[in-house]
Tab-separated table of C-alpha atoms in Angstrom:
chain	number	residue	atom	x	y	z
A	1	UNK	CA	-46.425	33.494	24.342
A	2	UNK	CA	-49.384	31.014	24.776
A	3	UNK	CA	-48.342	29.889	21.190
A	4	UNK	CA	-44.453	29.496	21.745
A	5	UNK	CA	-45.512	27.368	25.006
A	6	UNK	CA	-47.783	25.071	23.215
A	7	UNK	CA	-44.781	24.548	20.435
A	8	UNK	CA	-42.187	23.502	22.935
A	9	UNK	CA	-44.451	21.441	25.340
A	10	UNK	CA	-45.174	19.542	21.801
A	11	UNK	CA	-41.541	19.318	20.688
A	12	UNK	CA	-40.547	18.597	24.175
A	13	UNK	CA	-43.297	15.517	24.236
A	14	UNK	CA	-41.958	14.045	20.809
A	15	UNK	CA	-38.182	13.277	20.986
A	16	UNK	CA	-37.523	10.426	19.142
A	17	UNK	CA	-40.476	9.071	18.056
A	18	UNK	CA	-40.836	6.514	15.243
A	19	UNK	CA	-44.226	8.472	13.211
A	20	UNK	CA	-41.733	11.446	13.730
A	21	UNK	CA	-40.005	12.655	10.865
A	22	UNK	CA	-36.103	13.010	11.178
A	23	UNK	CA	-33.735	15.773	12.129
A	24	UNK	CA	-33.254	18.126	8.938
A	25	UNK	CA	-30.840	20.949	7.662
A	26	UNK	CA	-33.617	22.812	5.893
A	27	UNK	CA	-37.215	22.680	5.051
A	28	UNK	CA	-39.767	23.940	2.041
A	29	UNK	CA	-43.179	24.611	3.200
A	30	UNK	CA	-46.781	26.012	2.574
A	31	UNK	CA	-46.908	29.367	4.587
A	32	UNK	CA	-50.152	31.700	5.080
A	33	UNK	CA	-52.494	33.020	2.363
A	34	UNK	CA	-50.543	32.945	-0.983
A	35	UNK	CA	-50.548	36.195	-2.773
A	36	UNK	CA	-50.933	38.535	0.240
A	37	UNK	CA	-52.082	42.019	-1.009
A	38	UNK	CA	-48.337	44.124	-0.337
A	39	UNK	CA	-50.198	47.037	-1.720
A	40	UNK	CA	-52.537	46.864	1.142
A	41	UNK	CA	-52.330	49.927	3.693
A	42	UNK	CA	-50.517	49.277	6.285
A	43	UNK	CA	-51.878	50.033	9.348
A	44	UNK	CA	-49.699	50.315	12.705
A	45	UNK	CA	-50.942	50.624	16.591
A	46	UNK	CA	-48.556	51.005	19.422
A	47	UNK	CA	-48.017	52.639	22.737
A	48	UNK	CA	-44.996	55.271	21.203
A	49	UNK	CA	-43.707	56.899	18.004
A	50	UNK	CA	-40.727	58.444	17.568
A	51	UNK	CA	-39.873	59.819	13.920
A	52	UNK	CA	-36.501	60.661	12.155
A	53	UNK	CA	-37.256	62.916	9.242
A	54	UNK	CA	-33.170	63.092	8.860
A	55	UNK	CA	-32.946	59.627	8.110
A	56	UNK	CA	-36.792	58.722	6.858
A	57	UNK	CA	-37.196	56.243	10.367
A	58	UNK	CA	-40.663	55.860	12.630
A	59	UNK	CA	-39.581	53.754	15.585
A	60	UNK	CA	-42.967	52.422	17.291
A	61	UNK	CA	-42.870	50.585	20.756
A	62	UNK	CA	-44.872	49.294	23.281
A	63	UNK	CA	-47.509	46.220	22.570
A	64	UNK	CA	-46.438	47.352	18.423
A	65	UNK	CA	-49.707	45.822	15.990
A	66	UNK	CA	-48.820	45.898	12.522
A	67	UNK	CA	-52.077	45.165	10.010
A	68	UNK	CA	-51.594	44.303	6.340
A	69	UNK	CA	-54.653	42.785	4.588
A	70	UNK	CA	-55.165	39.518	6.268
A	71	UNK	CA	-51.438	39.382	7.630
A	72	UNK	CA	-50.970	40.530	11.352
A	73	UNK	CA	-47.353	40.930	13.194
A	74	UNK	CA	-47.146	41.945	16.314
A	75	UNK	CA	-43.718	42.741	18.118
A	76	UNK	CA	-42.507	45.132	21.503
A	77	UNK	CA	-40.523	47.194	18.905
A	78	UNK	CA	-40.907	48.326	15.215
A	79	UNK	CA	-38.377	50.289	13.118
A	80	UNK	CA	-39.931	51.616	9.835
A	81	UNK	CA	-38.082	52.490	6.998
A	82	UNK	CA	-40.008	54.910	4.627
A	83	UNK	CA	-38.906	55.725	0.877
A	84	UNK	CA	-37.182	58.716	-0.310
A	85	UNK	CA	-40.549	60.795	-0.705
A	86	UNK	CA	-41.814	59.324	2.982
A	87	UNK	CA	-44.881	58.300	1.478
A	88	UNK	CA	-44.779	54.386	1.413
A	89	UNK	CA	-43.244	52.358	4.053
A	90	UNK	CA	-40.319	49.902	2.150
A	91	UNK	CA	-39.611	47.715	5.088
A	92	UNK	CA	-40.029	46.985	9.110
A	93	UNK	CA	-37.863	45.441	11.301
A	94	UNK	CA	-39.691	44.238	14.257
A	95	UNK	CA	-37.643	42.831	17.330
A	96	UNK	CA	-37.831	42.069	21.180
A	97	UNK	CA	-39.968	39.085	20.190
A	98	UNK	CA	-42.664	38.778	16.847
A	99	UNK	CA	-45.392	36.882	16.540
A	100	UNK	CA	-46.976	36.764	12.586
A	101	UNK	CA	-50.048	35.440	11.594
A	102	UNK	CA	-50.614	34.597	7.419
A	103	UNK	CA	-53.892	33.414	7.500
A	104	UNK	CA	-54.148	30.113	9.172
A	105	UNK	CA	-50.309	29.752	10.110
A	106	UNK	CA	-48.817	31.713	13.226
A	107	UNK	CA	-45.214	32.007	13.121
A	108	UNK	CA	-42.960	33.799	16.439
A	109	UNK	CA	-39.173	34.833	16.077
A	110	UNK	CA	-36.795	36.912	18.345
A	111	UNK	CA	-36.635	39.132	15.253
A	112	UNK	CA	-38.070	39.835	12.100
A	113	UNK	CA	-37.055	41.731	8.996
A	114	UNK	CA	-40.222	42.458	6.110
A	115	UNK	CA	-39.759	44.022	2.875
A	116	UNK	CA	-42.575	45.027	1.149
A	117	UNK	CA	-41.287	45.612	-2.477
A	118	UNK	CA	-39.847	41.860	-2.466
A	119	UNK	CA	-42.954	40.652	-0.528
A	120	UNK	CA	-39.921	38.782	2.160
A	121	UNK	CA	-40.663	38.308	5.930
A	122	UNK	CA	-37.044	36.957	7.006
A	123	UNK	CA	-37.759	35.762	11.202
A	124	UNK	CA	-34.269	34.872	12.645
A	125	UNK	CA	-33.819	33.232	16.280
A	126	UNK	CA	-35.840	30.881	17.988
A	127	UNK	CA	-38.081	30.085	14.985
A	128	UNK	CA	-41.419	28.307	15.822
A	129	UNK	CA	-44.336	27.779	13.362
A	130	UNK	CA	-47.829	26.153	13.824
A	131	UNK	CA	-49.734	25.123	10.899
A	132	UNK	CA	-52.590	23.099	12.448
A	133	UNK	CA	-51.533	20.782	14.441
A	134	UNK	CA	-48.316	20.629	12.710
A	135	UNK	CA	-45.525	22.322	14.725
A	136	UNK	CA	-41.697	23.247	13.565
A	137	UNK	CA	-38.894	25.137	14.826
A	138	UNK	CA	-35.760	26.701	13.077
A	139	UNK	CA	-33.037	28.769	13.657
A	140	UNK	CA	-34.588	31.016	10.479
A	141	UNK	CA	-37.393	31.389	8.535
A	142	UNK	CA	-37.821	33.357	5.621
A	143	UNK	CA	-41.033	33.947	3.927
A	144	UNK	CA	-42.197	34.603	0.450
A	145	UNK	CA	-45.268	36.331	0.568
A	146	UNK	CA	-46.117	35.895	-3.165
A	147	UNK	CA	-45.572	32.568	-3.387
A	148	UNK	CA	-47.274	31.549	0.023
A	149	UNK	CA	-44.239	29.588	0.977
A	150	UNK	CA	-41.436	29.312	3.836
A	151	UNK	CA	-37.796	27.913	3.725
A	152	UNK	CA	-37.496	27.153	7.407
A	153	UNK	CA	-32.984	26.738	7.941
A	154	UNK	CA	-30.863	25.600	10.219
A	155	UNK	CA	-31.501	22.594	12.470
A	156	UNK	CA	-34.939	21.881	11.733
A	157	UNK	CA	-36.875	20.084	14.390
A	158	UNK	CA	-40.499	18.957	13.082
A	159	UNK	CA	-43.430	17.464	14.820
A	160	UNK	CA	-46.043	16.334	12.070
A	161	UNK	CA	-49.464	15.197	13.593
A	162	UNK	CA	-50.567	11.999	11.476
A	163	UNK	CA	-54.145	12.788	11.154
């Protein structure tokens, strides 16, 4: 939460600056390490597990640490859908408030949907992203893992550092 305090203390300090950029409806951007390993293990640490064989589910709570090569989401509660066989996880859905780290870029979200056979992280609600200095916040953010980039949507609010 250190992060999503830093973000709004620097979007609250920058209203309507002139080096600011302007209000936007959407954004393309640079996110993380492009080509993130999705065949990586992924590794999982939390408090509680509770597992649904009917319907293939693993629900993990509590402090919820999700590892996959150099990505890192973390998140109160994870639901994890496996495939048909239950051996390979095909996606998460992380909520209750997600922080994600791609490298050097640390994204947080009230919710966040990945799937791993598309290589997609879509974070919806409260959006805010640091890249540096560089800060921005969204209503969504979706990620493409393969391509190392972001489309940040809906009421984009940027605060660019000029240096």
């Amino acid at each position: 939460m250190l992060l999503r305090f830093l973000i709004l203390t620097l979007l609250a300090l920058a209203p309507v600056m002139a080096s600011a950029p302007a209000m936007a409806q959407g954004a393309n951007i640079a996110f993380g390490q492009a080509r993130e390993d999705r065949d990586a293990p992924v590794e999982v640490e939390a408090e509680n597990l509770s597992v649904d064989q009917n319907d293939g589910t693993a629900i993990f709570t509590g402090n919820v640490i999700i590892v996959q090569g150099e990505m890192r989401m973390t998140a109160p509660r994870v639901r994890i859908v496996y495939d048909e066989d239950g051996a390979r996880v095909e996606e998460m859905r992380a909520t209750g408030g997600v922080t994600l780290v791609s490298g050097p870029d640390a994204a947080e979200a009230d919710s966040a949907d990945y799937n791993i056979d598309r290589g997609d992280i879509l974070m919806r609600g409260n959006v805010l992203l640091a890249q540096g200095q560089n800060t921005f916040a969204s209503d969504r953010m979706a990620v493409n893992l393969d391509a190392g980039t972001a489309q940040l949507q809906g009421r984009v609010r940027t605060v660019l550092q000029s240096e």
